[in-house]
Amino acid sequence: MAFSTSINASEPEPIEAWDRVVCIQSQVESKPDTGKLCSAFLVTADERLFLVTAGHASAETNLKSKLRYRDPDGVTQWVSLKTFFRTSTNPWQRNEQSDFAIAELPSVDGAETYRSHLSALSISLNSICTETPPRTTEIVAVGFPLAIGAGDVISPVAVVGHIASRETNTANSWGHEPIVYCSPALAQGTSGGPAFLNNQPDGELTVVGMHIGVVKDVSGAKLSKMVPANLIRDQISSQATDE
């Protein structure tokens, strides 16, 4: 009796939505023993690659800052921002209305492997919401609260919560900004991390906002604040069409 054997190439494991979130670690230049950390994510639009984080977090970065991530094979990697941005020019485009910032990662010699990894982790612009989902919608906020998951092995933290408000204009230091409130309140280090719709079909993901901080009162009660995803989508769309 003859036996035939077929060998199928193993399919790569799909990247979990949570593992698409990266962190940026920065040393405070005036205080060498002090560091800052924020969360961030990547978006692809018309074959251009954009890094997104909180506006206040972008102000704490510098060209020596390390972008740390879990590559598509599950290996922890890092690359300094100066690998992509080789001049002293500030690469971040901060939104004038809301607390987020975007930097385009250009194709540069010597950074091909890193850019390939980050492109594989990126989220399509079409997966960024154009409207905030209704209140009580279940979401998953992802990032590195209290630097948890940002050690030798990168492993972003995913926290299930709910949208608590409609998009609302909230007073801030420069006037008013559109905010979506959600629960639970998340710790420092999560700023710049995206919030995804929960319980989506396999292979689908939708970004509904980006965590930027918390609001609290004298009783100690807290809610998280998110940038509505449509603002991020609009700015990336605008930058992607610029020549």
PDB file of N, CA and C in Angstrom, residues 41-117:
ATOM      1  N   PHE A  41       0.407  54.088  18.509  1.00  0.00           N
ATOM      2  CA  PHE A  41       0.034  53.086  17.511  1.00  0.00           C
ATOM      3  C   PHE A  41       0.320  53.634  16.125  1.00  0.00           C
ATOM      4  N   LEU A  42       0.253  52.763  15.131  1.00  0.00           N
ATOM      5  CA  LEU A  42       0.625  53.105  13.760  1.00  0.00           C
ATOM      6  C   LEU A  42      -0.567  52.958  12.837  1.00  0.00           C
ATOM      7  N   VAL A  43      -0.625  53.851  11.860  1.00  0.00           N
ATOM      8  CA  VAL A  43      -1.721  53.852  10.891  1.00  0.00           C
ATOM      9  C   VAL A  43      -1.133  53.952   9.488  1.00  0.00           C
ATOM     10  N   THR A  44      -1.663  53.135   8.584  1.00  0.00           N
ATOM     11  CA  THR A  44      -1.253  53.179   7.183  1.00  0.00           C
ATOM     12  C   THR A  44      -2.333  53.856   6.355  1.00  0.00           C
ATOM     13  N   ALA A  45      -1.908  54.807   5.516  1.00  0.00           N
ATOM     14  CA  ALA A  45      -2.830  55.493   4.606  1.00  0.00           C
ATOM     15  C   ALA A  45      -2.109  55.746   3.292  1.00  0.00           C
ATOM     16  N   ASP A  46      -2.660  55.200   2.208  1.00  0.00           N
ATOM     17  CA  ASP A  46      -2.045  55.377   0.881  1.00  0.00           C
ATOM     18  C   ASP A  46      -0.560  55.035   0.895  1.00  0.00           C
ATOM     19  N   GLU A  47      -0.228  53.901   1.522  1.00  0.00           N
ATOM     20  CA  GLU A  47       1.137  53.373   1.597  1.00  0.00           C
ATOM     21  C   GLU A  47       2.081  54.261   2.405  1.00  0.00           C
ATOM     22  N   ARG A  48       1.536  55.255   3.101  1.00  0.00           N
ATOM     23  CA  ARG A  48       2.332  56.076   3.998  1.00  0.00           C
ATOM     24  C   ARG A  48       2.062  55.625   5.430  1.00  0.00           C
ATOM     25  N   LEU A  49       3.087  55.702   6.264  1.00  0.00           N
ATOM     26  CA  LEU A  49       3.029  55.140   7.612  1.00  0.00           C
ATOM     27  C   LEU A  49       3.111  56.268   8.645  1.00  0.00           C
ATOM     28  N   PHE A  50       2.143  56.294   9.565  1.00  0.00           N
ATOM     29  CA  PHE A  50       2.052  57.366  10.555  1.00  0.00           C
ATOM     30  C   PHE A  50       2.076  56.792  11.963  1.00  0.00           C
ATOM     31  N   LEU A  51       2.813  57.464  12.837  1.00  0.00           N
ATOM     32  CA  LEU A  51       2.873  57.132  14.257  1.00  0.00           C
ATOM     33  C   LEU A  51       1.985  58.122  15.001  1.00  0.00           C
ATOM     34  N   VAL A  52       1.117  57.611  15.868  1.00  0.00           N
ATOM     35  CA  VAL A  52       0.127  58.441  16.565  1.00  0.00           C
ATOM     36  C   VAL A  52       0.307  58.280  18.073  1.00  0.00           C
ATOM     37  N   THR A  53       0.310  59.400  18.799  1.00  0.00           N
ATOM     38  CA  THR A  53       0.332  59.357  20.259  1.00  0.00           C
ATOM     39  C   THR A  53      -0.362  60.592  20.801  1.00  0.00           C
ATOM     40  N   ALA A  54      -0.405  60.710  22.122  1.00  0.00           N
ATOM     41  CA  ALA A  54      -1.004  61.889  22.746  1.00  0.00           C
ATOM     42  C   ALA A  54      -0.122  63.112  22.502  1.00  0.00           C
ATOM     43  N   GLY A  55      -0.748  64.272  22.360  1.00  0.00           N
ATOM     44  CA  GLY A  55       0.019  65.482  22.111  1.00  0.00           C
ATOM     45  C   GLY A  55       0.969  65.796  23.251  1.00  0.00           C
ATOM     46  N   HIS A  56       0.474  65.704  24.496  1.00  0.00           N
ATOM     47  CA  HIS A  56       1.346  66.008  25.635  1.00  0.00           C
ATOM     48  C   HIS A  56       2.480  65.003  25.742  1.00  0.00           C
ATOM     49  N   ALA A  57       2.260  63.763  25.305  1.00  0.00           N
ATOM     50  CA  ALA A  57       3.316  62.754  25.339  1.00  0.00           C
ATOM     51  C   ALA A  57       4.359  63.022  24.261  1.00  0.00           C
ATOM     52  N   SER A  58       3.931  63.484  23.089  1.00  0.00           N
ATOM     53  CA  SER A  58       4.879  63.772  22.014  1.00  0.00           C
ATOM     54  C   SER A  58       5.870  64.858  22.431  1.00  0.00           C
ATOM     55  N   ALA A  59       5.405  65.792  23.275  1.00  0.00           N
ATOM     56  CA  ALA A  59       6.276  66.887  23.723  1.00  0.00           C
ATOM     57  C   ALA A  59       7.385  66.387  24.635  1.00  0.00           C
ATOM     58  N   GLU A  60       7.252  65.173  25.167  1.00  0.00           N
ATOM     59  CA  GLU A  60       8.263  64.608  26.059  1.00  0.00           C
ATOM     60  C   GLU A  60       9.266  63.728  25.324  1.00  0.00           C
ATOM     61  N   THR A  61       9.086  63.554  24.013  1.00  0.00           N
ATOM     62  CA  THR A  61      10.006  62.721  23.237  1.00  0.00           C
ATOM     63  C   THR A  61      11.147  63.560  22.678  1.00  0.00           C
ATOM     64  N   ASN A  62      12.182  62.875  22.229  1.00  0.00           N
ATOM     65  CA  ASN A  62      13.307  63.508  21.542  1.00  0.00           C
ATOM     66  C   ASN A  62      13.880  62.491  20.562  1.00  0.00           C
ATOM     67  N   LEU A  63      14.887  62.874  19.814  1.00  0.00           N
ATOM     68  CA  LEU A  63      15.411  61.971  18.795  1.00  0.00           C
ATOM     69  C   LEU A  63      16.070  60.724  19.386  1.00  0.00           C
ATOM     70  N   LYS A  64      16.417  60.776  20.679  1.00  0.00           N
ATOM     71  CA  LYS A  64      16.995  59.602  21.328  1.00  0.00           C
ATOM     72  C   LYS A  64      15.920  58.665  21.882  1.00  0.00           C
ATOM     73  N   SER A  65      14.678  59.079  21.833  1.00  0.00           N
ATOM     74  CA  SER A  65      13.591  58.241  22.341  1.00  0.00           C
ATOM     75  C   SER A  65      13.555  56.904  21.606  1.00  0.00           C
ATOM     76  N   LYS A  66      13.206  55.854  22.348  1.00  0.00           N
ATOM     77  CA  LYS A  66      13.141  54.514  21.773  1.00  0.00           C
ATOM     78  C   LYS A  66      11.693  54.111  21.526  1.00  0.00           C
ATOM     79  N   LEU A  67      11.426  53.694  20.300  1.00  0.00           N
ATOM     80  CA  LEU A  67      10.141  53.114  19.947  1.00  0.00           C
ATOM     81  C   LEU A  67      10.279  51.610  20.140  1.00  0.00           C
ATOM     82  N   ARG A  68       9.534  51.055  21.102  1.00  0.00           N
ATOM     83  CA  ARG A  68       9.663  49.641  21.443  1.00  0.00           C
ATOM     84  C   ARG A  68       8.372  48.917  21.078  1.00  0.00           C
ATOM     85  N   TYR A  69       8.524  47.720  20.523  1.00  0.00           N
ATOM     86  CA  TYR A  69       7.367  47.015  19.987  1.00  0.00           C
ATOM     87  C   TYR A  69       7.624  45.518  19.937  1.00  0.00           C
ATOM     88  N   ARG A  70       6.543  44.797  19.739  1.00  0.00           N
ATOM     89  CA  ARG A  70       6.588  43.339  19.546  1.00  0.00           C
ATOM     90  C   ARG A  70       6.432  43.096  18.049  1.00  0.00           C
ATOM     91  N   ASP A  71       7.452  42.529  17.399  1.00  0.00           N
ATOM     92  CA  ASP A  71       7.393  42.378  15.945  1.00  0.00           C
ATOM     93  C   ASP A  71       6.420  41.260  15.551  1.00  0.00           C
ATOM     94  N   PRO A  72       6.127  41.112  14.253  1.00  0.00           N
ATOM     95  CA  PRO A  72       5.130  40.113  13.832  1.00  0.00           C
ATOM     96  C   PRO A  72       5.457  38.683  14.244  1.00  0.00           C
ATOM     97  N   ASP A  73       6.732  38.410  14.562  1.00  0.00           N
ATOM     98  CA  ASP A  73       7.120  37.076  15.021  1.00  0.00           C
ATOM     99  C   ASP A  73       7.089  36.959  16.540  1.00  0.00           C
ATOM    100  N   GLY A  74       6.669  38.035  17.222  1.00  0.00           N
ATOM    101  CA  GLY A  74       6.571  37.997  18.672  1.00  0.00           C
ATOM    102  C   GLY A  74       7.849  38.364  19.399  1.00  0.00           C
ATOM    103  N   VAL A  75       8.834  38.883  18.679  1.00  0.00           N
ATOM    104  CA  VAL A  75      10.123  39.242  19.279  1.00  0.00           C
ATOM    105  C   VAL A  75      10.122  40.726  19.647  1.00  0.00           C
ATOM    106  N   THR A  76      10.579  41.043  20.848  1.00  0.00           N
ATOM    107  CA  THR A  76      10.658  42.431  21.284  1.00  0.00           C
ATOM    108  C   THR A  76      11.789  43.144  20.542  1.00  0.00           C
ATOM    109  N   GLN A  77      11.474  44.309  19.989  1.00  0.00           N
ATOM    110  CA  GLN A  77      12.427  45.092  19.217  1.00  0.00           C
ATOM    111  C   GLN A  77      12.391  46.544  19.686  1.00  0.00           C
ATOM    112  N   TRP A  78      13.410  47.306  19.328  1.00  0.00           N
ATOM    113  CA  TRP A  78      13.354  48.746  19.558  1.00  0.00           C
ATOM    114  C   TRP A  78      14.145  49.459  18.472  1.00  0.00           C
ATOM    115  N   VAL A  79      13.751  50.697  18.222  1.00  0.00           N
ATOM    116  CA  VAL A  79      14.451  51.549  17.268  1.00  0.00           C
ATOM    117  C   VAL A  79      14.336  52.979  17.778  1.00  0.00           C
ATOM    118  N   SER A  80      15.419  53.741  17.691  1.00  0.00           N
ATOM    119  CA  SER A  80      15.377  55.131  18.147  1.00  0.00           C
ATOM    120  C   SER A  80      14.691  55.993  17.092  1.00  0.00           C
ATOM    121  N   LEU A  81      14.043  57.048  17.531  1.00  0.00           N
ATOM    122  CA  LEU A  81      13.357  57.930  16.587  1.00  0.00           C
ATOM    123  C   LEU A  81      14.336  58.561  15.597  1.00  0.00           C
ATOM    124  N   LYS A  82      15.602  58.750  16.019  1.00  0.00           N
ATOM    125  CA  LYS A  82      16.567  59.384  15.112  1.00  0.00           C
ATOM    126  C   LYS A  82      16.899  58.492  13.913  1.00  0.00           C
ATOM    127  N   THR A  83      16.558  57.199  13.996  1.00  0.00           N
ATOM    128  CA  THR A  83      16.752  56.321  12.835  1.00  0.00           C
ATOM    129  C   THR A  83      15.876  56.777  11.679  1.00  0.00           C
ATOM    130  N   PHE A  84      14.681  57.293  12.007  1.00  0.00           N
ATOM    131  CA  PHE A  84      13.768  57.787  10.974  1.00  0.00           C
ATOM    132  C   PHE A  84      13.873  59.291  10.777  1.00  0.00           C
ATOM    133  N   PHE A  85      14.153  60.017  11.848  1.00  0.00           N
ATOM    134  CA  PHE A  85      14.186  61.484  11.787  1.00  0.00           C
ATOM    135  C   PHE A  85      15.605  61.939  12.093  1.00  0.00           C
ATOM    136  N   ARG A  86      16.366  62.240  11.059  1.00  0.00           N
ATOM    137  CA  ARG A  86      17.798  62.458  11.220  1.00  0.00           C
ATOM    138  C   ARG A  86      18.196  63.922  11.300  1.00  0.00           C
ATOM    139  N   THR A  87      17.235  64.788  11.502  1.00  0.00           N
ATOM    140  CA  THR A  87      17.518  66.198  11.701  1.00  0.00           C
ATOM    141  C   THR A  87      16.948  66.615  13.051  1.00  0.00           C
ATOM    142  N   SER A  88      17.255  67.819  13.457  1.00  0.00           N
ATOM    143  CA  SER A  88      16.765  68.309  14.748  1.00  0.00           C
ATOM    144  C   SER A  88      15.333  68.828  14.660  1.00  0.00           C
ATOM    145  N   THR A  89      14.740  68.775  13.473  1.00  0.00           N
ATOM    146  CA  THR A  89      13.382  69.275  13.291  1.00  0.00           C
ATOM    147  C   THR A  89      12.376  68.404  14.044  1.00  0.00           C
ATOM    148  N   ASN A  90      11.435  69.041  14.713  1.00  0.00           N
ATOM    149  CA  ASN A  90      10.394  68.302  15.428  1.00  0.00           C
ATOM    150  C   ASN A  90       9.514  67.564  14.422  1.00  0.00           C
ATOM    151  N   PRO A  91       9.463  66.224  14.468  1.00  0.00           N
ATOM    152  CA  PRO A  91       8.701  65.475  13.462  1.00  0.00           C
ATOM    153  C   PRO A  91       7.199  65.446  13.724  1.00  0.00           C
ATOM    154  N   TRP A  92       6.775  65.860  14.925  1.00  0.00           N
ATOM    155  CA  TRP A  92       5.367  65.721  15.304  1.00  0.00           C
ATOM    156  C   TRP A  92       4.523  66.859  14.759  1.00  0.00           C
ATOM    157  N   GLN A  93       3.360  66.508  14.245  1.00  0.00           N
ATOM    158  CA  GLN A  93       2.342  67.486  13.867  1.00  0.00           C
ATOM    159  C   GLN A  93       1.240  67.411  14.924  1.00  0.00           C
ATOM    160  N   ARG A  94       1.227  68.399  15.829  1.00  0.00           N
ATOM    161  CA  ARG A  94       0.228  68.384  16.896  1.00  0.00           C
ATOM    162  C   ARG A  94      -1.069  69.016  16.416  1.00  0.00           C
ATOM    163  N   ASN A  95      -2.165  68.368  16.773  1.00  0.00           N
ATOM    164  CA  ASN A  95      -3.469  68.889  16.410  1.00  0.00           C
ATOM    165  C   ASN A  95      -3.764  70.135  17.233  1.00  0.00           C
ATOM    166  N   GLU A  96      -4.291  71.159  16.591  1.00  0.00           N
ATOM    167  CA  GLU A  96      -4.543  72.419  17.290  1.00  0.00           C
ATOM    168  C   GLU A  96      -5.797  72.363  18.159  1.00  0.00           C
ATOM    169  N   GLN A  97      -6.653  71.391  17.887  1.00  0.00           N
ATOM    170  CA  GLN A  97      -7.939  71.303  18.575  1.00  0.00           C
ATOM    171  C   GLN A  97      -7.950  70.273  19.694  1.00  0.00           C
ATOM    172  N   SER A  98      -7.112  69.251  19.566  1.00  0.00           N
ATOM    173  CA  SER A  98      -7.200  68.113  20.465  1.00  0.00           C
ATOM    174  C   SER A  98      -5.810  67.633  20.862  1.00  0.00           C
ATOM    175  N   ASP A  99      -5.748  66.832  21.920  1.00  0.00           N
ATOM    176  CA  ASP A  99      -4.474  66.418  22.502  1.00  0.00           C
ATOM    177  C   ASP A  99      -3.934  65.151  21.833  1.00  0.00           C
ATOM    178  N   PHE A 100      -3.597  65.269  20.556  1.00  0.00           N
ATOM    179  CA  PHE A 100      -2.918  64.163  19.884  1.00  0.00           C
ATOM    180  C   PHE A 100      -1.923  64.714  18.885  1.00  0.00           C
ATOM    181  N   ALA A 101      -0.975  63.871  18.502  1.00  0.00           N
ATOM    182  CA  ALA A 101       0.073  64.272  17.563  1.00  0.00           C
ATOM    183  C   ALA A 101       0.386  63.106  16.634  1.00  0.00           C
ATOM    184  N   ILE A 102       0.822  63.456  15.422  1.00  0.00           N
ATOM    185  CA  ILE A 102       1.104  62.458  14.391  1.00  0.00           C
ATOM    186  C   ILE A 102       2.464  62.752  13.779  1.00  0.00           C
ATOM    187  N   ALA A 103       3.249  61.702  13.545  1.00  0.00           N
ATOM    188  CA  ALA A 103       4.530  61.837  12.855  1.00  0.00           C
ATOM    189  C   ALA A 103       4.589  60.788  11.746  1.00  0.00           C
ATOM    190  N   GLU A 104       4.910  61.210  10.535  1.00  0.00           N
ATOM    191  CA  GLU A 104       5.050  60.249   9.443  1.00  0.00           C
ATOM    192  C   GLU A 104       6.426  59.604   9.516  1.00  0.00           C
ATOM    193  N   LEU A 105       6.458  58.260   9.429  1.00  0.00           N
ATOM    194  CA  LEU A 105       7.719  57.527   9.418  1.00  0.00           C
ATOM    195  C   LEU A 105       8.161  57.351   7.965  1.00  0.00           C
ATOM    196  N   PRO A 106       9.187  58.072   7.530  1.00  0.00           N
ATOM    197  CA  PRO A 106       9.598  57.997   6.126  1.00  0.00           C
ATOM    198  C   PRO A 106      10.394  56.724   5.831  1.00  0.00           C
ATOM    199  N   SER A 107      10.526  56.403   4.570  1.00  0.00           N
ATOM    200  CA  SER A 107      11.409  55.315   4.145  1.00  0.00           C
ATOM    201  C   SER A 107      12.829  55.871   4.084  1.00  0.00           C
ATOM    202  N   VAL A 108      13.715  55.345   4.914  1.00  0.00           N
ATOM    203  CA  VAL A 108      15.097  55.826   4.946  1.00  0.00           C
ATOM    204  C   VAL A 108      16.041  54.640   4.871  1.00  0.00           C
ATOM    205  N   ASP A 109      17.212  54.855   4.292  1.00  0.00           N
ATOM    206  CA  ASP A 109      18.216  53.803   4.184  1.00  0.00           C
ATOM    207  C   ASP A 109      18.632  53.340   5.578  1.00  0.00           C
ATOM    208  N   GLY A 110      18.719  52.039   5.746  1.00  0.00           N
ATOM    209  CA  GLY A 110      19.148  51.473   7.015  1.00  0.00           C
ATOM    210  C   GLY A 110      18.016  51.166   7.971  1.00  0.00           C
ATOM    211  N   ALA A 111      16.801  51.613   7.629  1.00  0.00           N
ATOM    212  CA  ALA A 111      15.668  51.390   8.531  1.00  0.00           C
ATOM    213  C   ALA A 111      14.612  50.489   7.895  1.00  0.00           C
ATOM    214  N   GLU A 112      14.977  49.794   6.837  1.00  0.00           N
ATOM    215  CA  GLU A 112      13.993  49.013   6.095  1.00  0.00           C
ATOM    216  C   GLU A 112      13.346  47.923   6.955  1.00  0.00           C
ATOM    217  N   THR A 113      14.144  47.224   7.750  1.00  0.00           N
ATOM    218  CA  THR A 113      13.591  46.138   8.569  1.00  0.00           C
ATOM    219  C   THR A 113      12.622  46.682   9.613  1.00  0.00           C
ATOM    220  N   TYR A 114      13.031  47.775  10.291  1.00  0.00           N
ATOM    221  CA  TYR A 114      12.154  48.363  11.295  1.00  0.00           C
ATOM    222  C   TYR A 114      10.849  48.857  10.672  1.00  0.00           C
ATOM    223  N   ARG A 115      10.959  49.507   9.530  1.00  0.00           N
ATOM    224  CA  ARG A 115       9.747  50.039   8.894  1.00  0.00           C
ATOM    225  C   ARG A 115       8.839  48.907   8.444  1.00  0.00           C
ATOM    226  N   SER A 116       9.440  47.804   7.989  1.00  0.00           N
ATOM    227  CA  SER A 116       8.644  46.642   7.591  1.00  0.00           C
ATOM    228  C   SER A 116       7.891  46.072   8.789  1.00  0.00           C
ATOM    229  N   HIS A 117       8.571  45.952   9.931  1.00  0.00           N
ATOM    230  CA  HIS A 117       7.904  45.480  11.147  1.00  0.00           C
ATOM    231  C   HIS A 117       6.735  46.387  11.510  1.00  0.00           C
TER     232      HIS A 117
END
